[in-house]
mmCIF file of C-alpha atoms in Angstrom:
data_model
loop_
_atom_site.group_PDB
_atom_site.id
_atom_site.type_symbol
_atom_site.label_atom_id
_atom_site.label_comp_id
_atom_site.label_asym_id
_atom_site.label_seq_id
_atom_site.Cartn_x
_atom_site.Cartn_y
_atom_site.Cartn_z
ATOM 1 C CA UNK A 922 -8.012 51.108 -99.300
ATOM 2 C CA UNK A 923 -5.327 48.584 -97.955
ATOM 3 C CA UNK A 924 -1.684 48.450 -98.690
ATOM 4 C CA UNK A 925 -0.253 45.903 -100.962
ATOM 5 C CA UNK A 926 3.225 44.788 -98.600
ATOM 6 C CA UNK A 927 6.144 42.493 -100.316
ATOM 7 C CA UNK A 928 5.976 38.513 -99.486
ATOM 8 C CA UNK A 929 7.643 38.336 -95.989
ATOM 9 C CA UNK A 930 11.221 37.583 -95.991
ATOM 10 C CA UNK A 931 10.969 33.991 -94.837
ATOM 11 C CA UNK A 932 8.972 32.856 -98.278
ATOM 12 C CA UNK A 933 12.761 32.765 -99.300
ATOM 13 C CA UNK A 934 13.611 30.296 -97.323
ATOM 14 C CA UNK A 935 10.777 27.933 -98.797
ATOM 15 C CA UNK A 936 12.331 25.621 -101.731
ATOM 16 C CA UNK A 937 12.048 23.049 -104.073
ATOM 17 C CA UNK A 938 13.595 19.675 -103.526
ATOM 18 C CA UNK A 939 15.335 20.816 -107.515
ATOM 19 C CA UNK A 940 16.720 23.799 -105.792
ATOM 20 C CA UNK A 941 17.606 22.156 -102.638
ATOM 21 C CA UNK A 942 21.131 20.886 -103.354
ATOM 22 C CA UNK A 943 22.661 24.286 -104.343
ATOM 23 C CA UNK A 944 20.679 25.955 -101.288
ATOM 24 C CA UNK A 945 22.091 23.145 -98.820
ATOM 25 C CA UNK A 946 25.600 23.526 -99.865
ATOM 26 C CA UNK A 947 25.385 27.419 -98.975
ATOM 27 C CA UNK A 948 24.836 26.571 -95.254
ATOM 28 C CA UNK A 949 26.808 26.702 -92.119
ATOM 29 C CA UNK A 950 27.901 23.093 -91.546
ATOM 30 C CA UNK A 951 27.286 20.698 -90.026
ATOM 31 C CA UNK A 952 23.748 20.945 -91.822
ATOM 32 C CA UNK A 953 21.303 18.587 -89.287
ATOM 33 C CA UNK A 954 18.268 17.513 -91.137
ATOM 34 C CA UNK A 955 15.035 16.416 -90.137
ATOM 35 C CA UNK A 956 11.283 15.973 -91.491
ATOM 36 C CA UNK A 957 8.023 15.301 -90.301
ATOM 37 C CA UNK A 958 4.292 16.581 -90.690
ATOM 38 C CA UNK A 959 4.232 19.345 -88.807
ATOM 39 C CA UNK A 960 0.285 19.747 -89.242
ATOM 40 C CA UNK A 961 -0.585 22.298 -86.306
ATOM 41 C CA UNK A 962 2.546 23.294 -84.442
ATOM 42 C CA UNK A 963 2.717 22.732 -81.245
ATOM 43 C CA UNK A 964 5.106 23.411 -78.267
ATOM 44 C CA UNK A 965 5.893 19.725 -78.662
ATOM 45 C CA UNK A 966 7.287 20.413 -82.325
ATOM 46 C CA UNK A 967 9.137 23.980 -82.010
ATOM 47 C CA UNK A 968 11.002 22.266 -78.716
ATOM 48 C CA UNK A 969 12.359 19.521 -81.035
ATOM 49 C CA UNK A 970 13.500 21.398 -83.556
ATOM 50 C CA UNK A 971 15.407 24.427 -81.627
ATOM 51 C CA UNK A 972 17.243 20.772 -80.050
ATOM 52 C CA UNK A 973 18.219 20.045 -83.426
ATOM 53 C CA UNK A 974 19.237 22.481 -84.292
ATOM 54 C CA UNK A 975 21.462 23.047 -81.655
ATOM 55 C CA UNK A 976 23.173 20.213 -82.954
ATOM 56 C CA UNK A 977 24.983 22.038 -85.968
ATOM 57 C CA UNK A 978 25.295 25.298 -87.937
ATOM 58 C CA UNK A 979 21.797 25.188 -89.822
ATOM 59 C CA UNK A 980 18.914 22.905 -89.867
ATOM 60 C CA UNK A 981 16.932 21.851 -93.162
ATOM 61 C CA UNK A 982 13.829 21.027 -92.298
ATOM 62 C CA UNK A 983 11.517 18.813 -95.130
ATOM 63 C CA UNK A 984 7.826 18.704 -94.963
ATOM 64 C CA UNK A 985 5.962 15.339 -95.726
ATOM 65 C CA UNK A 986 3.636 15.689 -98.926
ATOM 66 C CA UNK A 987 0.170 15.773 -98.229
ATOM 67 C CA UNK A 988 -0.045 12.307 -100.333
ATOM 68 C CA UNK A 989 2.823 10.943 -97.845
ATOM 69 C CA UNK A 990 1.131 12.281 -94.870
ATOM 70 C CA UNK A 991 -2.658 10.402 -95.988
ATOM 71 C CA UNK A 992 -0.405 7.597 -96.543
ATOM 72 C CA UNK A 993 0.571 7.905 -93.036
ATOM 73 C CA UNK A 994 -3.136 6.885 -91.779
ATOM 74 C CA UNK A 995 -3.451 9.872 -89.624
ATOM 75 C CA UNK A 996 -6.790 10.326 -90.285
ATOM 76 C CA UNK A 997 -9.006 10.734 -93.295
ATOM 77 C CA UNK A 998 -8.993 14.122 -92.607
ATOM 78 C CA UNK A 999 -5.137 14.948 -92.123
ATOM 79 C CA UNK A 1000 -3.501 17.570 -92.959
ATOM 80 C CA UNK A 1001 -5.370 19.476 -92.360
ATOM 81 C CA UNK A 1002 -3.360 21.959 -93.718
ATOM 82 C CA UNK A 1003 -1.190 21.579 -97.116
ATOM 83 C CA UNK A 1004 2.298 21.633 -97.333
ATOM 84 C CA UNK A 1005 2.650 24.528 -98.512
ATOM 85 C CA UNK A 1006 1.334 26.557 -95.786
ATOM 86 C CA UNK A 1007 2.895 24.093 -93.403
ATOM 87 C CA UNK A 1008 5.860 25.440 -95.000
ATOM 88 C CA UNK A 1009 5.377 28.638 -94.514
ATOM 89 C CA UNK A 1010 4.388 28.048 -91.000
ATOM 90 C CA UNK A 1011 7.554 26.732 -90.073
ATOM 91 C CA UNK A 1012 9.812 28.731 -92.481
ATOM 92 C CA UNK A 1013 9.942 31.867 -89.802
ATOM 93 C CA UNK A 1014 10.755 29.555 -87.032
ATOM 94 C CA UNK A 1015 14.336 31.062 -85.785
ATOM 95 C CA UNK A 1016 15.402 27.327 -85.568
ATOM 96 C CA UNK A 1017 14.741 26.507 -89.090
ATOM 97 C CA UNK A 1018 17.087 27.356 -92.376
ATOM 98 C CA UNK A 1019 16.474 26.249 -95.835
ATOM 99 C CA UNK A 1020 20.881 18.576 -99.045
ATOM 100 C CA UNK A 1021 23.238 16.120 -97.673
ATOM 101 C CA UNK A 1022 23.148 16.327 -93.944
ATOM 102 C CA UNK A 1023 25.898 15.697 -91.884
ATOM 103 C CA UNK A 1024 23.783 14.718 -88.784
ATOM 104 C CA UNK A 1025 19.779 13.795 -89.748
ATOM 105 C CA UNK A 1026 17.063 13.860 -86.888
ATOM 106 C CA UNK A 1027 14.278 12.053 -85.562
ATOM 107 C CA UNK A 1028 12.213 12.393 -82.340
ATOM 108 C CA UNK A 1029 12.669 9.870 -79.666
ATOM 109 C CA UNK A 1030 9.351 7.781 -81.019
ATOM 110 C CA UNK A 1031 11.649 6.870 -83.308
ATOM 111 C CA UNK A 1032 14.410 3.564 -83.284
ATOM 112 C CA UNK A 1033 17.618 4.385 -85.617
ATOM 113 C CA UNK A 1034 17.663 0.804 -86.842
ATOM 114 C CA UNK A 1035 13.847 1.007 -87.870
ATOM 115 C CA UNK A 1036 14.624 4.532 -90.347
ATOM 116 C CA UNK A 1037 15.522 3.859 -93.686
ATOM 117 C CA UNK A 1038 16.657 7.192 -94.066
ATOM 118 C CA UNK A 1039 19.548 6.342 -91.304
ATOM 119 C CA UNK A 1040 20.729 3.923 -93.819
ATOM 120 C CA UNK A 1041 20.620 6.485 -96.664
ATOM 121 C CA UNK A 1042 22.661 9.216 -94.896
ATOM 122 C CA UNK A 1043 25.111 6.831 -93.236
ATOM 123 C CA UNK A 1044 26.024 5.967 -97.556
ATOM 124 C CA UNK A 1045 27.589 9.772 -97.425
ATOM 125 C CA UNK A 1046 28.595 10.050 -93.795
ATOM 126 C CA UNK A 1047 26.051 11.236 -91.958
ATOM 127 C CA UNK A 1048 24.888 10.168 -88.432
ATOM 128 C CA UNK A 1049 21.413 10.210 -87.076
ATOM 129 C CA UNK A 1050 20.476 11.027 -83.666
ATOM 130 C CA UNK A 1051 17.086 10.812 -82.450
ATOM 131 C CA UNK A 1052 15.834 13.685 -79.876
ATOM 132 C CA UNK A 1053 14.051 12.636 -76.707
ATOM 133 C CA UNK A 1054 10.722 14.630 -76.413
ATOM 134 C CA UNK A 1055 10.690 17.024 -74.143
ATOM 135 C CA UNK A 1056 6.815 17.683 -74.117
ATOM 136 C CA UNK A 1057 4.153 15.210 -74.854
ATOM 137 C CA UNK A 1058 2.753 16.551 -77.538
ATOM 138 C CA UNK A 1059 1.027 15.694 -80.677
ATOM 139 C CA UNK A 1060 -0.894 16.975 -83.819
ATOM 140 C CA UNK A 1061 -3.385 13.449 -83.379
ATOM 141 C CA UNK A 1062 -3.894 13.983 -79.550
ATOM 142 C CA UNK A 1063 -4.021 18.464 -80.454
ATOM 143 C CA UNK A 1064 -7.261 17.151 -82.805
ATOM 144 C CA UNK A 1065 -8.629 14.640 -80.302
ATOM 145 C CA UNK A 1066 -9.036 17.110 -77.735
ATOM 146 C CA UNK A 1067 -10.672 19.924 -79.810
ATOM 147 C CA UNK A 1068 -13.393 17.460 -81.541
ATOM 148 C CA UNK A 1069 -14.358 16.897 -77.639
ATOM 149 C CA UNK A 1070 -13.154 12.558 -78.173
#
């Protein structure tokens, strides 16, 4: 017979976007934000977000919906997992806490002037900084390689 354990602590640090202005206004500031995919983690993606969140006192980290990510054209087949257990994935990470950023982050692939979301946190304040990758790395290429392309 196997033991029934509690939920691990870091489910708590998985929440709504409802419950994410109360939880946001809890952290250590400056709160850096950032979002993405995050599909299959990869050394590219825990490298880029220990950098940001070096950048403040805690890091809020939102995941794409699986309807956002399809509308991404990834791939027919992307994600290939869901959001929620990307979530919970990334929810352990020691770089990651559970929203009005002060500073909101993108990688390097990214142009400031091209992000609507720079515009949108710039409204309260915020500044956006874009992280130069460190490692090549991505989910797309990860997939390539394993279906032997």
């Amino acid at each position: 017979m196997s033991t029934r354990l509690p939920a691990p602590a870091f489910e708590g640090k998985i929440c709504t976007m409802d419950e994410l202005a109360e939880r946001a206004a809890a952290l250590a500031h400056p709160v850096v934000m950032t979002n993405g995919v995050f599909d299959i983690l990869h050394r590219g993606h825990v490298t880029y977000l220990a950098q940001a969140r070096s950048l403040g006192g805690s890091l809020v980290v939102a995941i794409n919906s699986d309807a956002s990510v399809k509308m991404l054209g990834k791939g027919d087949d992307r994600p290939i997992n869901t959001e929620a257990d990307r979530a919970a994935v990334l929810a352990p990470l020691k770089a990651v806490e559970l929203a009005h950023p002060d500073i909101y982050v993108k990688g390097g692939d990214y142009r400031i002037e091209d992000l609507p979301e720079a515009k949108l946190v710039a409204t309260w304040g915020a500044r956006t900084v874009t992280v130069q990758f460190e490692h090549e790395r991505s989910t797309t290429a990860l997939l390539k390689k394993v279906r032997g392309a």
